[in-house]
PDB file of C-alpha atoms in Angstrom:
ATOM      1  CA  MET A   1     -27.551   1.009   7.145  1.00 82.00           C
ATOM      2  CA  LYS A   2     -26.791   2.662   3.800  1.00 86.00           C
ATOM      3  CA  HIS A   3     -24.236   0.914   1.591  1.00 90.00           C
ATOM      4  CA  THR A   4     -22.352   2.249  -1.404  1.00 93.00           C
ATOM      5  CA  ILE A   5     -21.264  -0.729  -3.469  1.00 94.00           C
ATOM      6  CA  SER A   6     -18.912  -0.653  -6.442  1.00 95.00           C
ATOM      7  CA  VAL A   7     -19.291  -3.492  -8.926  1.00 96.00           C
ATOM      8  CA  LEU A   8     -16.816  -3.922 -11.771  1.00 96.00           C
ATOM      9  CA  VAL A   9     -18.502  -5.803 -14.607  1.00 97.00           C
ATOM     10  CA  GLU A  10     -17.746  -6.803 -18.135  1.00 96.00           C
ATOM     11  CA  ASN A  11     -19.329  -4.260 -20.449  1.00 94.00           C
ATOM     12  CA  LYS A  12     -21.931  -6.590 -21.967  1.00 93.00           C
ATOM     13  CA  PHE A  13     -25.617  -6.659 -22.801  1.00 93.00           C
ATOM     14  CA  GLY A  14     -27.903  -7.712 -19.910  1.00 93.00           C
ATOM     15  CA  VAL A  15     -25.433  -7.290 -17.040  1.00 94.00           C
ATOM     16  CA  LEU A  16     -27.304  -4.323 -15.537  1.00 93.00           C
ATOM     17  CA  ALA A  17     -30.565  -6.289 -15.494  1.00 93.00           C
ATOM     18  CA  ARG A  18     -28.942  -9.282 -13.783  1.00 92.00           C
ATOM     19  CA  VAL A  19     -27.244  -7.144 -11.151  1.00 93.00           C
ATOM     20  CA  SER A  20     -30.314  -5.040 -10.344  1.00 90.00           C
ATOM     21  CA  GLY A  21     -32.411  -8.216 -10.310  1.00 90.00           C
ATOM     22  CA  LEU A  22     -30.423  -9.539  -7.358  1.00 87.00           C
ATOM     23  CA  PHE A  23     -31.483  -6.507  -5.319  1.00 86.00           C
ATOM     24  CA  SER A  24     -35.156  -6.629  -6.286  1.00 87.00           C
ATOM     25  CA  ALA A  25     -35.336 -10.402  -5.737  1.00 87.00           C
ATOM     26  CA  ARG A  26     -34.408  -9.813  -2.097  1.00 82.00           C
ATOM     27  CA  GLY A  27     -36.758  -6.859  -1.622  1.00 83.00           C
ATOM     28  CA  PHE A  28     -34.072  -4.158  -1.624  1.00 84.00           C
ATOM     29  CA  ASN A  29     -34.632  -0.849  -3.304  1.00 87.00           C
ATOM     30  CA  ILE A  30     -31.732   0.693  -5.186  1.00 92.00           C
ATOM     31  CA  ASP A  31     -31.575   4.298  -3.964  1.00 92.00           C
ATOM     32  CA  SER A  32     -29.008   5.323  -6.546  1.00 93.00           C
ATOM     33  CA  LEU A  33     -27.434   3.637  -9.554  1.00 95.00           C
ATOM     34  CA  ALA A  34     -24.760   4.935 -11.902  1.00 96.00           C
ATOM     35  CA  VAL A  35     -23.001   2.931 -14.602  1.00 96.00           C
ATOM     36  CA  GLY A  36     -20.129   3.949 -16.830  1.00 94.00           C
ATOM     37  CA  GLU A  37     -17.024   2.684 -18.558  1.00 94.00           C
ATOM     38  CA  THR A  38     -13.771   2.489 -16.623  1.00 95.00           C
ATOM     39  CA  GLU A  39     -10.254   3.117 -17.876  1.00 95.00           C
ATOM     40  CA  ASP A  40     -10.759  -0.148 -19.783  1.00 96.00           C
ATOM     41  CA  PRO A  41     -13.671   0.215 -22.263  1.00 95.00           C
ATOM     42  CA  THR A  42     -14.518  -3.490 -21.903  1.00 96.00           C
ATOM     43  CA  VAL A  43     -15.243  -2.960 -18.192  1.00 97.00           C
ATOM     44  CA  SER A  44     -17.955  -0.837 -16.558  1.00 96.00           C
ATOM     45  CA  ARG A  45     -18.246   0.297 -12.963  1.00 96.00           C
ATOM     46  CA  MET A  46     -21.661   0.176 -11.370  1.00 96.00           C
ATOM     47  CA  THR A  47     -22.051   2.302  -8.246  1.00 96.00           C
ATOM     48  CA  ILE A  48     -25.090   1.164  -6.294  1.00 95.00           C
ATOM     49  CA  VAL A  49     -26.462   2.786  -3.147  1.00 93.00           C
ATOM     50  CA  SER A  50     -28.916   0.699  -1.147  1.00 90.00           C
ATOM     51  CA  GLU A  51     -30.102   0.561   2.423  1.00 87.00           C
ATOM     52  CA  GLY A  52     -30.563  -2.648   4.348  1.00 81.00           C
ATOM     53  CA  ASP A  53     -29.387  -5.022   7.015  1.00 83.00           C
ATOM     54  CA  GLU A  54     -25.853  -6.420   6.965  1.00 85.00           C
ATOM     55  CA  LYS A  55     -26.858 -10.064   6.575  1.00 88.00           C
ATOM     56  CA  THR A  56     -28.934  -9.563   3.440  1.00 82.00           C
ATOM     57  CA  LEU A  57     -26.442  -7.204   1.829  1.00 84.00           C
ATOM     58  CA  GLU A  58     -23.664  -9.731   2.494  1.00 88.00           C
ATOM     59  CA  GLN A  59     -25.770 -12.325   0.690  1.00 86.00           C
ATOM     60  CA  ILE A  60     -26.324  -9.962  -2.247  1.00 87.00           C
ATOM     61  CA  LYS A  61     -22.569  -9.321  -2.485  1.00 90.00           C
ATOM     62  CA  LYS A  62     -21.899 -13.082  -2.492  1.00 90.00           C
ATOM     63  CA  GLN A  63     -24.496 -13.577  -5.222  1.00 89.00           C
ATOM     64  CA  LEU A  64     -23.024 -10.712  -7.252  1.00 93.00           C
ATOM     65  CA  ASN A  65     -19.606 -12.353  -7.076  1.00 92.00           C
ATOM     66  CA  LYS A  66     -21.114 -15.518  -8.546  1.00 91.00           C
ATOM     67  CA  LEU A  67     -22.379 -13.751 -11.680  1.00 91.00           C
ATOM     68  CA  ILE A  68     -20.156 -14.571 -14.629  1.00 90.00           C
ATOM     69  CA  ASP A  69     -19.843 -10.981 -15.867  1.00 94.00           C
ATOM     70  CA  VAL A  70     -18.917  -9.578 -12.438  1.00 96.00           C
ATOM     71  CA  ILE A  71     -15.192  -8.986 -12.013  1.00 96.00           C
ATOM     72  CA  LYS A  72     -15.103  -7.447  -8.532  1.00 95.00           C
ATOM     73  CA  VAL A  73     -17.526  -6.279  -5.802  1.00 94.00           C
ATOM     74  CA  HIS A  74     -16.572  -3.754  -3.141  1.00 93.00           C
ATOM     75  CA  ASP A  75     -18.695  -2.319  -0.328  1.00 91.00           C
ATOM     76  CA  TYR A  76     -17.415   1.076   0.830  1.00 92.00           C
ATOM     77  CA  VAL A  77     -18.973   0.813   4.315  1.00 87.00           C
ATOM     78  CA  GLY A  78     -16.274   1.630   6.836  1.00 86.00           C
ATOM     79  CA  LYS A  79     -13.844   2.596   4.060  1.00 89.00           C
ATOM     80  CA  SER A  80     -12.536   5.954   2.932  1.00 91.00           C
ATOM     81  CA  PHE A  81     -14.087   7.062  -0.372  1.00 92.00           C
ATOM     82  CA  ILE A  82     -15.177  10.064  -2.393  1.00 94.00           C
ATOM     83  CA  GLU A  83     -18.817  10.227  -3.495  1.00 94.00           C
ATOM     84  CA  LYS A  84     -20.353  12.731  -5.918  1.00 97.00           C
ATOM     85  CA  GLU A  85     -23.429  13.274  -8.029  1.00 97.00           C
ATOM     86  CA  LEU A  86     -24.388  15.771 -10.690  1.00 98.00           C
ATOM     87  CA  LEU A  87     -27.442  18.035 -10.550  1.00 98.00           C
ATOM     88  CA  LEU A  88     -29.026  19.921 -13.440  1.00 98.00           C
ATOM     89  CA  LEU A  89     -31.825  22.208 -12.323  1.00 98.00           C
ATOM     90  CA  LYS A  90     -34.007  24.823 -14.022  1.00 98.00           C
ATOM     91  CA  VAL A  91     -35.118  27.634 -11.728  1.00 98.00           C
ATOM     92  CA  ASN A  92     -37.428  30.564 -12.379  1.00 98.00           C
ATOM     93  CA  ILE A  93     -35.890  34.026 -12.292  1.00 98.00           C
ATOM     94  CA  THR A  94     -37.066  37.605 -12.391  1.00 97.00           C
ATOM     95  CA  PRO A  95     -34.912  40.716 -12.785  1.00 96.00           C
ATOM     96  CA  LYS A  96     -35.128  41.086  -8.977  1.00 96.00           C
ATOM     97  CA  THR A  97     -34.116  37.489  -8.107  1.00 97.00           C
ATOM     98  CA  ARG A  98     -31.484  36.868 -10.789  1.00 97.00           C
ATOM     99  CA  LYS A  99     -28.489  38.205  -8.825  1.00 97.00           C
ATOM    100  CA  GLU A 100     -29.526  36.444  -5.596  1.00 98.00           C
ATOM    101  CA  ILE A 101     -29.915  33.086  -7.360  1.00 98.00           C
ATOM    102  CA  ILE A 102     -26.533  33.441  -9.079  1.00 97.00           C
ATOM    103  CA  GLU A 103     -24.907  34.221  -5.706  1.00 98.00           C
ATOM    104  CA  ILE A 104     -26.529  31.138  -4.112  1.00 98.00           C
ATOM    105  CA  VAL A 105     -25.360  28.925  -6.972  1.00 98.00           C
ATOM    106  CA  GLU A 106     -21.797  30.264  -6.999  1.00 97.00           C
ATOM    107  CA  SER A 107     -21.448  30.082  -3.207  1.00 97.00           C
ATOM    108  CA  SER A 108     -22.573  26.455  -3.411  1.00 96.00           C
ATOM    109  CA  GLY A 109     -19.884  25.643  -5.962  1.00 95.00           C
ATOM    110  CA  GLY A 110     -22.342  25.388  -8.847  1.00 97.00           C
ATOM    111  CA  LYS A 111     -22.406  27.239 -12.122  1.00 98.00           C
ATOM    112  CA  ILE A 112     -24.902  28.614 -14.598  1.00 98.00           C
ATOM    113  CA  ALA A 113     -25.105  26.204 -17.524  1.00 98.00           C
ATOM    114  CA  ASN A 114     -27.677  28.240 -19.459  1.00 98.00           C
ATOM    115  CA  ALA A 115     -29.341  31.600 -18.904  1.00 97.00           C
ATOM    116  CA  GLY A 116     -32.625  32.855 -20.273  1.00 95.00           C
ATOM    117  CA  SER A 117     -34.777  35.831 -19.413  1.00 94.00           C
ATOM    118  CA  LYS A 118     -37.158  33.797 -17.213  1.00 96.00           C
ATOM    119  CA  MET A 119     -35.076  30.785 -16.244  1.00 98.00           C
ATOM    120  CA  LEU A 120     -31.554  29.689 -15.312  1.00 98.00           C
ATOM    121  CA  THR A 121     -30.210  26.177 -15.764  1.00 98.00           C
ATOM    122  CA  ILE A 122     -27.902  25.307 -12.893  1.00 98.00           C
ATOM    123  CA  GLU A 123     -25.155  22.682 -12.907  1.00 98.00           C
ATOM    124  CA  ALA A 124     -23.702  21.458  -9.618  1.00 98.00           C
ATOM    125  CA  THR A 125     -21.715  18.521  -8.335  1.00 98.00           C
ATOM    126  CA  GLY A 126     -21.334  17.439  -4.748  1.00 97.00           C
ATOM    127  CA  ASP A 127     -22.221  14.824  -2.220  1.00 95.00           C
ATOM    128  CA  GLU A 128     -25.836  14.130  -1.326  1.00 93.00           C
ATOM    129  CA  ILE A 129     -25.887  16.711   1.496  1.00 95.00           C
ATOM    130  CA  GLN A 130     -24.496  19.491  -0.734  1.00 97.00           C
ATOM    131  CA  ILE A 131     -26.952  18.737  -3.550  1.00 97.00           C
ATOM    132  CA  GLU A 132     -29.920  18.591  -1.158  1.00 97.00           C
ATOM    133  CA  ALA A 133     -28.852  21.908   0.425  1.00 98.00           C
ATOM    134  CA  LEU A 134     -28.684  23.667  -2.955  1.00 98.00           C
ATOM    135  CA  ILE A 135     -32.111  22.330  -3.955  1.00 98.00           C
ATOM    136  CA  LYS A 136     -33.553  23.572  -0.647  1.00 98.00           C
ATOM    137  CA  LEU A 137     -32.076  27.047  -1.202  1.00 98.00           C
ATOM    138  CA  LEU A 138     -33.465  27.289  -4.748  1.00 98.00           C
ATOM    139  CA  LYS A 139     -36.917  25.827  -4.041  1.00 98.00           C
ATOM    140  CA  PRO A 140     -38.483  29.153  -2.917  1.00 98.00           C
ATOM    141  CA  PHE A 141     -37.678  30.666  -6.333  1.00 98.00           C
ATOM    142  CA  GLY A 142     -39.621  27.970  -8.176  1.00 98.00           C
ATOM    143  CA  ILE A 143     -37.875  24.922  -9.537  1.00 98.00           C
ATOM    144  CA  ARG A 144     -39.185  24.086 -13.011  1.00 98.00           C
ATOM    145  CA  GLU A 145     -37.282  20.886 -13.609  1.00 98.00           C
ATOM    146  CA  LEU A 146     -34.626  18.881 -11.831  1.00 98.00           C
ATOM    147  CA  VAL A 147     -32.528  15.878 -12.784  1.00 98.00           C
ATOM    148  CA  ARG A 148     -29.813  14.113 -10.800  1.00 96.00           C
ATOM    149  CA  THR A 149     -27.350  11.447 -11.757  1.00 94.00           C
ATOM    150  CA  GLY A 150     -26.878   8.464  -9.561  1.00 91.00           C
ATOM    151  CA  ARG A 151     -24.024   8.789  -7.125  1.00 94.00           C
ATOM    152  CA  ILE A 152     -20.583   7.739  -8.215  1.00 95.00           C
ATOM    153  CA  ALA A 153     -17.857   6.739  -5.792  1.00 94.00           C
ATOM    154  CA  ILE A 154     -14.188   5.933  -5.803  1.00 92.00           C
ATOM    155  CA  GLY A 155     -12.042   4.681  -2.955  1.00 90.00           C
ATOM    156  CA  THR A 156      -9.250   6.852  -1.669  1.00 89.00           C
ATOM    157  CA  GLU A 157      -7.083   3.754  -1.328  1.00 80.00           C
ATOM    158  CA  GLN A 158      -5.825   1.487  -4.095  1.00 65.00           C
ATOM    159  CA  GLU A 159      -8.084  -1.376  -3.034  1.00 57.00           C
ATOM    160  CA  ILE A 160     -10.312  -1.787  -6.106  1.00 52.00           C
ATOM    161  CA  THR A 161      -8.269  -0.393  -8.937  1.00 52.00           C
ATOM    162  CA  LEU A 162      -8.771  -2.404 -12.091  1.00 54.00           C
ATOM    163  CA  GLY A 163      -5.236  -1.906 -13.328  1.00 52.00           C
ATOM    164  CA  ASN A 164      -3.842  -4.691 -15.469  1.00 48.00           C
ATOM    165  CA  ASN A 165      -5.153  -7.394 -13.152  1.00 49.00           C
ATOM    166  CA  LYS A 166      -8.520  -7.818 -14.892  1.00 48.00           C
ATOM    167  CA  GLU A 167      -9.359 -11.467 -15.030  1.00 51.00           C
ATOM    168  CA  PRO A 168     -12.883 -11.935 -16.375  1.00 46.00           C
ATOM    169  CA  LYS A 169     -14.667 -14.936 -14.937  1.00 46.00           C
ATOM    170  CA  THR A 170     -15.443 -17.827 -17.218  1.00 42.00           C
ATOM    171  CA  LYS A 171     -17.980 -20.537 -16.672  1.00 42.00           C
ATOM    172  CA  ASN A 172     -18.259 -23.984 -18.210  1.00 39.00           C
ATOM    173  CA  LEU A 173     -15.637 -23.287 -20.818  1.00 37.00           C
ATOM    174  CA  LYS A 174     -13.579 -26.210 -21.965  1.00 37.00           C
ATOM    175  CA  PRO A 175     -10.116 -25.641 -23.356  1.00 40.00           C
ATOM    176  CA  LYS A 176      -9.876 -25.896 -27.114  1.00 38.00           C
ATOM    177  CA  LYS A 177      -8.419 -29.114 -28.377  1.00 42.00           C
ATOM    178  CA  LYS A 178      -5.057 -28.773 -30.014  1.00 41.00           C
ATOM    179  CA  GLU A 179      -5.060 -29.975 -33.574  1.00 41.00           C
TER     180      GLU A 179
END
C-alpha cells in the first residue's frame, strides 16, 4: 500500500539524512520526497511517499517520532488530503505541431513557461495521474527534458497544523542551575 507521510521537523542540518535513513535501513524505497519551510521558518515539512506493508511503516513512524528533531508525524492513509507536484518539461515543436501542443497543455491546466522556435518549456501542477497523463500526451512530440518535484500534501482537516503549538523535543537536557 502507498503511504503519503507528512513529517514536521526542526529546520536543522542532518535531519533529512536521519529521516531518509530510517526508510533505507528497513529496505523501503522513497518514491517521492519534498522538503520545505512551513509558516514557521524554524520548521520544515517533509512529504514522503513510500510503498510497503502496514507493520513496517508503523515501525518507521514510531522510529521517526523518536528522533529528536521530529515534531510530528502524520500518515495520510485513509484521510482526506490534497496532493500536488510540479512538472517542468521541454518538448520539441515544429510550426505544424506548435498549436496542437499548446492546446494539449492548456486543456491539461498547464502553461507555457518559455517558448522558442524549436522547443516549448511547459509548467504544470497536478496530482500524479494528471502529471502522468500530460507526459503521455506530449511524448509523441519528443520530450527533450523533464523534471518533477516530489509530491507535496496537506490535509483538508486541521489535524496537523503547526499553529502555535510547536513544542520541539529535547533530549538529555538538564535545567540550568539558578545562580
